[in-house]
Short mmCIF file of C-alpha atoms in Angstrom, two decimals:
data_model
loop_
_atom_site.label_atom_id
_atom_site.label_comp_id
_atom_site.label_asym_id
_atom_site.label_seq_id
_atom_site.Cartn_x
_atom_site.Cartn_y
_atom_site.Cartn_z
CA UNK O 1 171.37 57.93 61.79
CA UNK O 2 171.24 59.16 58.22
CA UNK O 3 168.35 58.03 56.05
CA UNK O 4 170.89 56.93 53.44
CA UNK O 5 172.38 54.45 55.93
CA UNK O 6 169.02 52.80 56.63
CA UNK O 7 166.95 50.63 54.28
CA UNK O 8 166.67 52.35 50.87
CA UNK O 9 163.43 54.29 50.50
CA UNK O 10 161.79 55.15 47.18
CA UNK O 11 158.87 57.16 45.89
CA UNK O 12 157.05 54.71 43.63
CA UNK O 13 153.81 56.55 42.89
CA UNK O 14 152.52 60.12 42.76
CA UNK O 15 149.02 61.54 42.43
CA UNK O 16 147.34 64.91 42.74
CA UNK O 17 143.96 66.53 42.82
CA UNK O 18 144.35 69.95 41.17
CA UNK O 19 144.89 72.85 43.57
CA UNK O 20 142.11 75.43 43.13
CA UNK O 21 139.92 77.96 44.96
CA UNK O 22 137.51 76.69 47.62
CA UNK O 23 134.62 74.69 46.20
CA UNK O 24 131.69 72.78 47.67
CA UNK O 25 133.39 69.44 47.00
CA UNK O 26 134.08 67.60 50.29
CA UNK O 27 137.72 66.93 51.17
CA UNK O 28 137.11 63.19 50.93
CA UNK O 29 136.69 63.35 47.17
CA UNK O 30 139.79 65.51 46.76
CA UNK O 31 141.85 63.10 48.84
CA UNK O 32 140.81 59.79 47.32
CA UNK O 33 141.30 61.23 43.83
CA UNK O 34 144.95 61.88 44.67
CA UNK O 35 145.47 58.51 46.39
CA UNK O 36 143.92 56.51 43.55
CA UNK O 37 146.11 58.39 41.07
CA UNK O 38 149.21 57.60 43.14
CA UNK O 39 148.30 53.92 43.40
CA UNK O 40 147.69 53.73 39.65
CA UNK O 41 150.97 55.52 38.98
CA UNK O 42 152.85 53.01 41.13
CA UNK O 43 150.97 50.01 39.78
CA UNK O 44 149.83 49.10 43.30
CA UNK O 45 146.48 48.26 44.86
CA UNK O 46 145.20 49.73 48.13
CA UNK O 47 145.61 46.43 50.04
CA UNK O 48 149.37 46.68 49.31
CA UNK O 49 149.55 49.82 51.50
CA UNK O 50 150.55 49.13 55.10
CA UNK O 51 150.27 52.59 56.69
CA UNK O 52 149.10 56.14 55.98
CA UNK O 53 150.07 59.63 57.11
CA UNK O 54 147.82 62.57 56.22
CA UNK O 55 148.92 66.20 56.40
CA UNK O 56 146.00 68.56 57.04
CA UNK O 57 145.57 71.80 58.96
CA UNK O 58 142.00 73.12 58.77
CA UNK O 59 139.77 70.07 58.46
CA UNK O 60 139.43 69.29 62.16
CA UNK O 61 140.16 66.13 64.08
CA UNK O 62 140.64 62.64 62.60
CA UNK O 63 140.86 63.40 58.88
CA UNK O 64 142.16 60.12 57.52
CA UNK O 65 139.68 57.32 58.02
CA UNK O 66 136.48 59.05 56.87
CA UNK O 67 138.35 59.49 53.57
CA UNK O 68 140.51 56.41 53.21
CA UNK O 69 137.75 53.93 54.17
CA UNK O 70 136.38 54.45 50.67
CA UNK O 71 139.46 52.68 49.32
CA UNK O 72 138.61 49.64 51.41
CA UNK O 73 138.73 49.21 55.19
CA UNK O 74 141.99 47.29 55.42
CA UNK O 75 142.66 48.19 59.05
CA UNK O 76 146.04 49.83 58.45
CA UNK O 77 147.48 52.41 60.87
CA UNK O 78 146.37 55.94 59.95
CA UNK O 79 147.86 59.10 61.44
CA UNK O 80 147.03 62.78 60.99
CA UNK O 81 149.97 65.18 60.84
CA UNK O 82 149.83 68.92 61.53
CA UNK O 83 152.96 71.01 61.17
CA UNK O 84 151.56 74.23 59.67
CA UNK O 85 152.77 74.77 56.10
CA UNK O 86 155.14 71.84 56.48
CA UNK O 87 152.38 69.35 57.40
CA UNK O 88 152.66 67.41 54.14
CA UNK O 89 156.45 67.42 54.38
CA UNK O 90 156.19 65.94 57.87
CA UNK O 91 153.73 63.29 56.66
CA UNK O 92 156.24 62.35 53.96
CA UNK O 93 159.15 62.31 56.41
CA UNK O 94 157.26 60.01 58.78
CA UNK O 95 156.39 57.66 55.92
CA UNK O 96 160.05 57.57 54.88
CA UNK O 97 161.14 56.82 58.46
CA UNK O 98 158.61 54.01 58.82
CA UNK O 99 159.83 52.35 55.64
CA UNK O 100 163.52 53.00 56.31
CA UNK O 101 163.19 51.51 59.79
CA UNK O 102 161.72 48.33 58.40
CA UNK O 103 158.35 48.71 60.09
CA UNK O 104 156.53 48.75 56.75
CA UNK O 105 157.33 48.23 53.07
CA UNK O 106 154.60 50.38 51.49
CA UNK O 107 153.31 53.58 53.12
CA UNK O 108 151.06 56.37 51.86
CA UNK O 109 152.03 59.98 52.53
CA UNK O 110 149.35 62.43 51.55
CA UNK O 111 147.97 65.85 52.22
CA UNK O 112 144.48 67.22 51.80
CA UNK O 113 143.02 70.52 52.88
CA UNK O 114 140.38 73.16 52.31
CA UNK O 115 140.35 76.80 53.41
CA UNK O 116 138.68 77.29 56.77
CA UNK O 117 139.05 78.90 60.17
CA UNK O 118 142.45 78.50 61.71
CA UNK O 119 143.80 79.45 65.11
CA UNK O 120 147.51 79.65 65.72
CA UNK O 121 148.61 78.27 69.08
CA UNK O 122 151.09 81.11 69.34
CA UNK O 123 148.11 83.38 70.02
CA UNK O 124 147.30 81.29 73.11
CA UNK O 125 150.66 81.56 74.88
CA UNK O 126 149.42 84.39 77.10
CA UNK O 127 152.42 86.50 76.11
CA UNK O 128 151.90 89.96 74.64
CA UNK O 129 153.54 91.43 71.56
CA UNK O 130 154.03 94.99 70.39
CA UNK O 131 151.91 94.62 67.25
CA UNK O 132 149.18 92.17 68.25
CA UNK O 133 147.39 90.45 65.39
CA UNK O 134 148.58 92.99 62.86
CA UNK O 135 151.73 91.05 62.00
CA UNK O 136 150.65 88.16 59.78
CA UNK O 137 152.79 86.18 57.34
CA UNK O 138 152.54 88.64 54.44
CA UNK O 139 153.48 91.50 56.77
CA UNK O 140 156.54 89.64 57.96
CA UNK O 141 157.68 88.83 54.44
CA UNK O 142 157.07 92.41 53.30
CA UNK O 143 159.45 93.45 56.07
CA UNK O 144 161.99 90.88 54.91
CA UNK O 145 161.66 92.19 51.35
CA UNK O 146 162.35 95.73 52.55
CA UNK O 147 165.38 94.59 54.51
CA UNK O 148 166.72 92.51 51.58
CA UNK O 149 166.28 95.32 49.06
CA UNK O 150 168.02 97.80 51.34
CA UNK O 151 170.90 95.44 52.07
CA UNK O 152 171.62 94.34 48.51
CA UNK O 153 170.27 97.22 46.44
CA UNK O 154 167.62 95.01 44.85
CA UNK O 155 164.55 96.65 43.32
CA UNK O 156 160.86 95.79 43.60
CA UNK O 157 161.13 94.50 40.02
CA UNK O 158 163.94 92.13 41.06
CA UNK O 159 161.69 90.61 43.72
CA UNK O 160 158.66 90.51 41.41
CA UNK O 161 160.73 88.57 38.85
CA UNK O 162 160.39 85.51 41.09
CA UNK O 163 156.62 85.61 40.61
CA UNK O 164 156.95 86.15 36.85
CA UNK O 165 159.08 82.99 36.55
CA UNK O 166 156.88 80.88 38.80
CA UNK O 167 153.64 81.98 37.14
CA UNK O 168 155.24 81.02 33.82
CA UNK O 169 156.00 77.55 35.20
CA UNK O 170 152.56 77.19 36.77
CA UNK O 171 150.90 78.00 33.47
CA UNK O 172 152.30 74.68 32.18
CA UNK O 173 151.15 72.66 35.20
CA UNK O 174 147.66 71.13 34.90
CA UNK O 175 147.46 70.79 38.71
CA UNK O 176 148.30 74.45 39.44
CA UNK O 177 145.93 76.85 41.16
CA UNK O 178 147.17 79.75 38.99
CA UNK O 179 147.70 78.80 35.36
CA UNK O 180 148.35 82.08 33.62
CA UNK O 181 151.61 83.70 32.58
CA UNK O 182 152.09 87.18 33.98
CA UNK O 183 154.28 90.02 32.76
CA UNK O 184 156.49 92.00 35.14
CA UNK O 185 154.11 94.94 34.72
CA UNK O 186 151.13 92.77 35.68
CA UNK O 187 152.88 91.48 38.80
CA UNK O 188 154.14 94.89 39.91
CA UNK O 189 150.87 96.62 39.06
CA UNK O 190 148.60 94.12 40.79
CA UNK O 191 146.73 94.94 43.98
CA UNK O 192 149.19 95.96 46.72
CA UNK O 193 149.13 93.81 49.86
CA UNK O 194 152.00 94.92 52.09
CA UNK O 195 155.16 96.86 51.35
CA UNK O 196 156.17 96.09 47.77
CA UNK O 197 154.40 92.73 47.73
CA UNK O 198 151.41 92.60 45.40
CA UNK O 199 148.71 89.93 45.31
CA UNK O 200 150.51 88.02 42.55
CA UNK O 201 153.59 87.85 44.79
CA UNK O 202 151.59 86.12 47.53
CA UNK O 203 150.58 82.46 47.21
CA UNK O 204 146.93 81.49 46.74
CA UNK O 205 145.60 79.35 49.60
CA UNK O 206 142.90 77.09 48.22
CA UNK O 207 141.94 73.42 48.30
CA UNK O 208 143.57 70.31 46.85
CA UNK O 209 145.22 67.01 47.58
CA UNK O 210 148.53 65.27 46.90
CA UNK O 211 149.66 61.71 47.54
CA UNK O 212 152.85 59.71 47.17
CA UNK O 213 153.52 56.02 47.76
CA UNK O 214 156.74 55.39 49.70
CA UNK O 215 158.24 51.92 49.34
CA UNK O 216 161.27 49.91 50.38
CA UNK O 217 163.75 48.39 47.95
CA UNK O 218 162.40 44.99 48.97
CA UNK O 219 158.90 46.08 47.93
CA UNK O 220 160.15 47.24 44.53
CA UNK O 221 161.33 43.68 43.85
CA UNK O 222 158.50 41.82 45.64
CA UNK O 223 155.68 43.79 44.04
CA UNK O 224 157.28 43.95 40.58
CA UNK O 225 157.49 47.77 40.48
CA UNK O 226 159.37 49.49 37.66
CA UNK O 227 162.78 50.48 39.11
CA UNK O 228 163.20 53.08 36.36
CA UNK O 229 160.23 55.00 37.81
CA UNK O 230 161.25 54.70 41.47
CA UNK O 231 162.99 57.77 42.86
CA UNK O 232 165.19 57.27 45.92
CA UNK O 233 164.88 59.51 48.97
CA UNK O 234 168.50 60.02 50.02
CA UNK O 235 168.04 62.45 52.93
CA UNK O 236 165.39 63.82 55.25
CA UNK O 237 166.29 66.73 57.53
CA UNK O 238 164.05 68.65 59.89
CA UNK O 239 164.97 71.43 62.29
CA UNK O 240 163.26 74.12 64.32
CA UNK O 241 164.20 77.73 64.84
CA UNK O 242 167.12 78.70 67.05
CA UNK O 243 168.16 82.20 68.10
CA UNK O 244 169.63 84.04 65.12
CA UNK O 245 169.68 87.63 66.43
CA UNK O 246 168.36 90.12 63.90
CA UNK O 247 168.87 87.80 60.90
CA UNK O 248 165.89 86.37 58.98
CA UNK O 249 165.10 83.22 60.93
CA UNK O 250 163.48 81.57 57.89
CA UNK O 251 166.65 82.00 55.87
CA UNK O 252 168.93 80.87 58.69
CA UNK O 253 166.73 77.87 59.44
CA UNK O 254 166.71 77.04 55.73
CA UNK O 255 170.50 77.38 55.61
CA UNK O 256 171.18 74.88 58.39
CA UNK O 257 168.43 72.42 57.44
CA UNK O 258 169.40 72.33 53.77
CA UNK O 259 173.07 71.98 54.66
CA UNK O 260 172.23 69.01 56.89
CA UNK O 261 170.11 67.36 54.20
CA UNK O 262 172.69 67.84 51.45
CA UNK O 263 175.49 66.57 53.71
CA UNK O 264 173.47 63.48 54.61
CA UNK O 265 172.82 62.83 50.92
CA UNK O 266 176.44 63.47 49.96
CA UNK O 267 175.39 66.15 47.49
CA UNK O 268 176.85 69.63 46.88
CA UNK O 269 174.49 72.56 46.24
CA UNK O 270 175.87 72.85 42.71
CA UNK O 271 174.73 69.28 42.00
CA UNK O 272 171.04 70.05 42.64
CA UNK O 273 169.11 70.11 39.36
CA UNK O 274 165.58 70.75 40.64
CA UNK O 275 164.42 72.70 43.70
CA UNK O 276 160.90 72.99 45.01
CA UNK O 277 160.98 75.57 47.81
CA UNK O 278 158.62 77.46 50.09
CA UNK O 279 157.94 80.53 47.94
CA UNK O 280 154.75 81.56 49.73
CA UNK O 281 155.94 85.11 49.04
CA UNK O 282 158.25 86.15 46.20
CA UNK O 283 161.02 87.45 48.45
CA UNK O 284 161.46 84.01 49.99
CA UNK O 285 162.91 82.48 46.83
CA UNK O 286 165.69 85.07 46.66
CA UNK O 287 166.56 84.50 50.31
CA UNK O 288 166.35 80.72 50.18
CA UNK O 289 168.40 80.06 47.03
CA UNK O 290 171.16 82.04 48.71
CA UNK O 291 170.71 80.25 52.04
CA UNK O 292 170.75 76.89 50.24
CA UNK O 293 174.07 77.74 48.66
CA UNK O 294 172.80 77.77 45.08
CA UNK O 295 174.43 81.20 44.78
CA UNK O 296 176.22 83.72 46.98
CA UNK O 297 174.58 86.20 49.34
CA UNK O 298 173.00 89.06 47.44
CA UNK O 299 173.43 87.33 44.07
CA UNK O 300 169.99 85.77 43.70
CA UNK O 301 168.29 88.61 41.84
CA UNK O 302 171.05 88.84 39.25
CA UNK O 303 171.19 85.12 38.69
CA UNK O 304 167.40 84.91 38.45
CA UNK O 305 167.49 87.68 35.85
CA UNK O 306 170.13 85.73 33.91
CA UNK O 307 167.79 82.72 33.74
CA UNK O 308 169.82 80.45 36.00
CA UNK O 309 166.72 79.38 37.97
CA UNK O 310 164.50 78.88 34.93
CA UNK O 311 163.57 75.45 33.59
CA UNK O 312 166.59 74.78 31.40
CA UNK O 313 168.81 76.94 33.61
CA UNK O 314 171.51 75.89 36.04
CA UNK O 315 169.03 74.88 38.78
CA UNK O 316 165.31 74.79 37.96
CA UNK O 317 163.64 76.45 40.95
CA UNK O 318 159.93 75.74 41.46
CA UNK O 319 159.28 74.17 38.04
CA UNK O 320 155.80 73.28 39.33
CA UNK O 321 155.05 76.98 39.68
CA UNK O 322 155.88 76.80 43.37
CA UNK O 323 153.55 77.97 46.08
CA UNK O 324 153.09 81.23 44.15
CA UNK O 325 151.44 79.58 41.14
CA UNK O 326 150.87 75.89 41.83
CA UNK O 327 149.37 77.09 45.08
CA UNK O 328 149.51 76.45 48.81
CA UNK O 329 146.53 74.44 50.06
CA UNK O 330 148.79 73.87 53.12
CA UNK O 331 148.20 70.21 54.04
CA UNK O 332 149.09 68.89 50.56
CA UNK O 333 151.81 71.39 49.66
CA UNK O 334 154.87 69.50 50.88
CA UNK O 335 153.64 66.24 49.33
CA UNK O 336 152.93 68.03 46.07
CA UNK O 337 156.52 69.22 46.02
CA UNK O 338 157.74 65.63 46.33
CA UNK O 339 155.41 64.65 43.49
CA UNK O 340 156.88 67.36 41.26
CA UNK O 341 160.49 66.46 42.10
CA UNK O 342 159.70 62.79 41.44
CA UNK O 343 158.12 63.66 38.09
CA UNK O 344 161.19 65.70 37.16
CA UNK O 345 163.68 63.01 38.19
CA UNK O 346 161.77 60.40 36.20
CA UNK O 347 161.95 62.65 33.15
CA UNK O 348 158.14 62.74 32.93
CA UNK O 349 157.53 66.48 33.40
CA UNK O 350 156.73 67.21 29.77
CA UNK O 351 157.18 70.86 28.85
CA UNK O 352 158.23 71.62 32.43
CA UNK O 353 161.08 69.11 32.28
CA UNK O 354 164.48 70.22 33.54
CA UNK O 355 166.86 68.53 31.08
CA UNK O 356 168.95 65.75 32.58
CA UNK O 357 167.54 66.19 36.10
CA UNK O 358 169.13 63.67 38.48
CA UNK O 359 168.98 65.30 41.92
CA UNK O 360 166.19 67.34 43.47
CA UNK O 361 165.25 68.84 46.80
CA UNK O 362 161.92 69.70 48.39
CA UNK O 363 161.94 72.43 51.07
CA UNK O 364 159.18 73.75 53.29
CA UNK O 365 159.07 76.17 56.17
CA UNK O 366 156.19 76.12 58.63
CA UNK O 367 155.25 78.75 61.17
CA UNK O 368 156.76 78.03 64.52
CA UNK O 369 159.20 77.96 62.81
CA UNK O 370 160.13 74.56 61.45
CA UNK O 371 161.93 73.59 58.26
CA UNK O 372 161.97 70.27 56.40
CA UNK O 373 164.22 69.37 53.46
CA UNK O 374 164.23 66.14 51.49
CA UNK O 375 166.78 65.13 48.87
CA UNK O 376 165.71 62.78 46.08
CA UNK O 377 167.85 60.98 43.53
CA UNK O 378 166.51 59.85 40.19
CA UNK O 379 167.00 56.43 38.63
CA UNK O 380 169.72 55.96 36.03
CA UNK O 381 168.38 57.02 32.64
CA UNK X 1 134.17 75.84 63.76
CA UNK X 2 136.43 77.75 66.12
CA UNK X 3 134.62 80.00 68.55
CA UNK X 4 135.63 83.51 69.50
CA UNK X 5 138.78 83.96 71.52
CA UNK X 6 138.18 84.38 75.24
CA UNK X 7 138.24 88.00 76.36
CA UNK X 8 141.52 89.01 77.93
CA UNK X 9 142.59 92.04 79.85
CA UNK X 10 145.20 94.12 78.09
CA UNK X 11 148.67 93.35 79.36
CA UNK X 12 150.91 96.12 80.57
CA UNK X 13 153.88 95.99 78.21
CA UNK X 14 155.79 99.16 79.06
CA UNK X 15 156.36 101.75 81.77
CA UNK X 16 156.26 105.48 81.12
CA UNK X 17 159.17 107.57 82.32
CA UNK X 18 159.16 111.23 83.36
CA UNK X 19 160.79 112.04 80.05
CA UNK X 20 161.87 110.14 77.00
CA UNK X 21 160.47 106.94 75.56
CA UNK X 22 158.79 104.38 77.81
CA UNK X 23 160.76 101.35 78.93
CA UNK X 24 159.54 98.07 77.47
CA UNK X 25 158.86 95.29 79.98
CA UNK X 26 161.28 92.55 79.05
CA UNK X 27 163.08 89.63 80.63
CA UNK X 28 166.69 89.14 81.60
CA UNK X 29 168.09 85.68 82.27
CA UNK X 30 170.44 85.61 85.26
CA UNK X 31 171.83 82.27 84.09
CA UNK X 32 173.00 83.24 80.59
CA UNK X 33 172.41 86.98 80.26
CA UNK X 34 169.91 86.67 77.40
CA UNK X 35 167.50 89.59 77.20
CA UNK X 36 164.16 89.33 75.45
CA UNK X 37 160.75 90.91 75.04
CA UNK X 38 158.18 90.40 76.58
CA UNK X 39 158.36 89.79 80.34
CA UNK X 40 157.85 86.11 81.17
CA UNK X 41 158.93 83.43 83.64
CA UNK X 42 158.14 80.37 81.52
CA UNK X 43 161.72 79.76 80.51
CA UNK X 44 164.71 81.34 78.80
CA UNK X 45 164.71 80.73 75.07
CA UNK X 46 168.50 80.54 75.02
CA UNK X 47 169.29 78.29 78.01
CA UNK X 48 166.01 77.02 79.47
CA UNK X 49 166.45 78.59 82.92
CA UNK X 50 163.08 79.47 84.40
CA UNK X 51 161.17 80.83 87.36
CA UNK X 52 163.36 82.93 89.62
CA UNK X 53 166.25 82.79 87.17
CA UNK X 54 164.30 85.12 84.92
CA UNK X 55 164.09 88.70 86.13
CA UNK X 56 162.00 91.58 84.81
CA UNK X 57 164.17 93.89 82.73
CA UNK X 58 163.46 97.41 81.56
CA UNK X 59 164.41 97.46 77.88
CA UNK X 60 165.14 100.83 76.38
CA UNK X 61 162.36 101.93 74.02
CA UNK X 62 164.88 103.03 71.43
CA UNK X 63 166.28 101.15 68.48
CA UNK X 64 167.03 101.05 64.78
CA UNK X 65 164.66 100.17 61.97
CA UNK X 66 165.61 96.91 60.28
CA UNK X 67 162.70 97.08 57.85
CA UNK X 68 159.40 98.86 57.30
CA UNK X 69 156.33 97.91 55.30
CA UNK X 70 153.03 99.69 54.87
CA UNK X 71 150.14 97.23 55.04
CA UNK X 72 147.62 97.95 52.29
CA UNK X 73 145.21 95.13 53.02
CA UNK X 74 144.42 93.14 56.16
CA UNK X 75 141.77 90.49 56.76
CA UNK X 76 142.04 90.47 60.56
CA UNK X 77 138.79 91.30 62.37
CA UNK X 78 138.73 94.92 63.44
CA UNK X 79 142.10 95.68 61.88
CA UNK X 80 142.10 98.60 59.46
CA UNK X 81 144.82 98.58 56.82
CA UNK X 82 146.99 101.59 56.16
CA UNK X 83 149.38 101.14 59.07
CA UNK X 84 153.11 100.62 58.79
CA UNK X 85 154.77 97.60 60.38
CA UNK X 86 158.35 97.79 61.57
CA UNK X 87 161.12 95.38 62.42
CA UNK X 88 163.07 97.20 65.12
CA UNK X 89 166.38 96.10 66.59
CA UNK X 90 166.18 97.47 70.12
CA UNK X 91 169.31 99.04 71.55
CA UNK X 92 169.14 96.41 74.30
CA UNK X 93 169.35 93.59 71.74
CA UNK X 94 166.00 92.00 70.93
CA UNK X 95 164.42 92.27 67.48
CA UNK X 96 160.73 93.17 67.79
CA UNK X 97 157.92 93.66 65.34
CA UNK X 98 156.05 96.86 66.12
CA UNK X 99 153.93 99.57 64.56
CA UNK X 100 154.85 103.02 63.34
CA UNK X 101 152.82 105.92 64.74
CA UNK X 102 150.37 107.45 62.27
CA UNK X 103 151.81 110.20 60.09
CA UNK X 104 155.36 109.32 61.11
CA UNK X 105 156.61 109.05 57.53
CA UNK X 106 158.24 106.05 55.90
CA UNK X 107 161.44 105.28 57.77
CA UNK X 108 164.17 103.49 55.84
CA UNK X 109 166.24 100.66 57.30
CA UNK X 110 168.82 102.21 59.58
CA UNK X 111 166.53 104.99 60.83
CA UNK X 112 166.64 105.60 64.57
CA UNK X 113 163.23 105.20 66.27
CA UNK X 114 161.78 105.54 69.75
CA UNK X 115 158.65 104.21 71.41
CA UNK X 116 155.79 106.49 72.40
CA UNK X 117 152.79 105.63 74.56
CA UNK X 118 149.75 104.81 72.42
CA UNK X 119 147.31 103.51 75.06
CA UNK X 120 147.11 102.98 78.81
CA UNK X 121 144.91 100.75 80.92
CA UNK X 122 143.36 103.58 82.91
CA UNK X 123 145.68 103.02 85.83
CA UNK X 124 148.69 104.39 84.04
CA UNK X 125 149.97 101.06 82.75
CA UNK X 126 151.13 101.27 79.15
CA UNK X 127 149.31 98.61 77.10
CA UNK X 128 150.19 99.83 73.61
CA UNK X 129 153.15 101.62 72.09
CA UNK X 130 154.03 102.96 68.66
CA UNK X 131 157.37 104.03 67.29
CA UNK X 132 158.38 107.38 65.83
CA UNK X 133 161.61 108.48 64.16
CA UNK X 134 164.21 109.81 66.57
CA UNK X 135 165.76 108.69 69.81
CA UNK X 136 169.39 108.98 70.80
CA UNK X 137 171.34 105.79 71.27
#
């Protein structure tokens, strides 16, 4: 069943703790800062919340209650969600499902994380590979960049232009990990990591927290929330990798998941005003805007250069700064995307505002691979 | 805190031949024909057949470079940067990530490559391969 055919679901409140490098501050303080901000934004009190989902990846077992008890021990169901980079997106999806199904009227979806040791289950399968531990995410995306450049004649500068745009957006975002504009020469001349990818084309993985309050239409009326600040979630799609032959599985997975989400929402790619996507590495944005149907195959670099994906362009892509500049603390990232899209669709994004934004999507890929896409629709303004 | 990974014995991943590149130890599904690397009997990724339906398959150690990237920095324990990673489409179908042999240049996408033995387990089993330019289809 499509989300749109179930009970209407809205984002009523958003809150963030700034993303930043690892500090000595315990995760609890990061998390409750974001939740209190989201409650204040919605005009709700903690006892109004009937359930909580927390995306986290490196904090260990049972993250939620040691944090959320400081808001008051109300006894609500609390669930930890781990889905690699898409953990926060999964927490949000589960909150949406719980509200849409009528189980609850007000549910918290949040993410909180801090850098720490991580072990990927894929390394425990007992199956060998030809490259062992040498292939890590930035290696894989450097390979994809090489393949993309060879196929479409794109240059390293074309790929680096993604980072230039997203650093420019992040510089205007008070919650961003990286808040400095960068020139093309700075991005291209930064420390090389793999292939043509430099450090500034790879996302910073630090700490942070993000929270959103998901509510039913009934709750909007019952709790006296401001409908003009409630953003409807019109689709939630999640898929996992199939067999795509030699094609980029991230792009193919993005293609089919985004198509499913947009179809469920009844929206054409051309109607999307704001996109927050998984730009952990610069090359991903070029591949994903094509896979999403925002432009044709091989056209992304040219359209980026023409300003079509800038704030004020045809589709604002990663107005938050994306993973490249806002950052990728992992657990919170997908929830932070929803917060940014909500802010944009309310018209409250200040100097990052995409003019007239009505429809937005939030897209994450997680190793495995999984992909999650949500479509949000702003209130009439 | 995660502890160290348990020690494992290197897995034999390829078999040397009297001449030419080693064969990679892969899997062929008798139910759907899907071929994949590595060898395994857990289940076919295409159709789910498992156990006896999956047969060991010698995959040709030749293929075509889909992409190459030199790794300048790596945080993995014991991994020295400066190697070149490859995406290779094997002639027998599977796409594999592999490593270029040292001093083997900077192959462009489309370059033909072949596996060479990089390490054995002492009993002749090939536990590590690299790729070098060359290799007839």
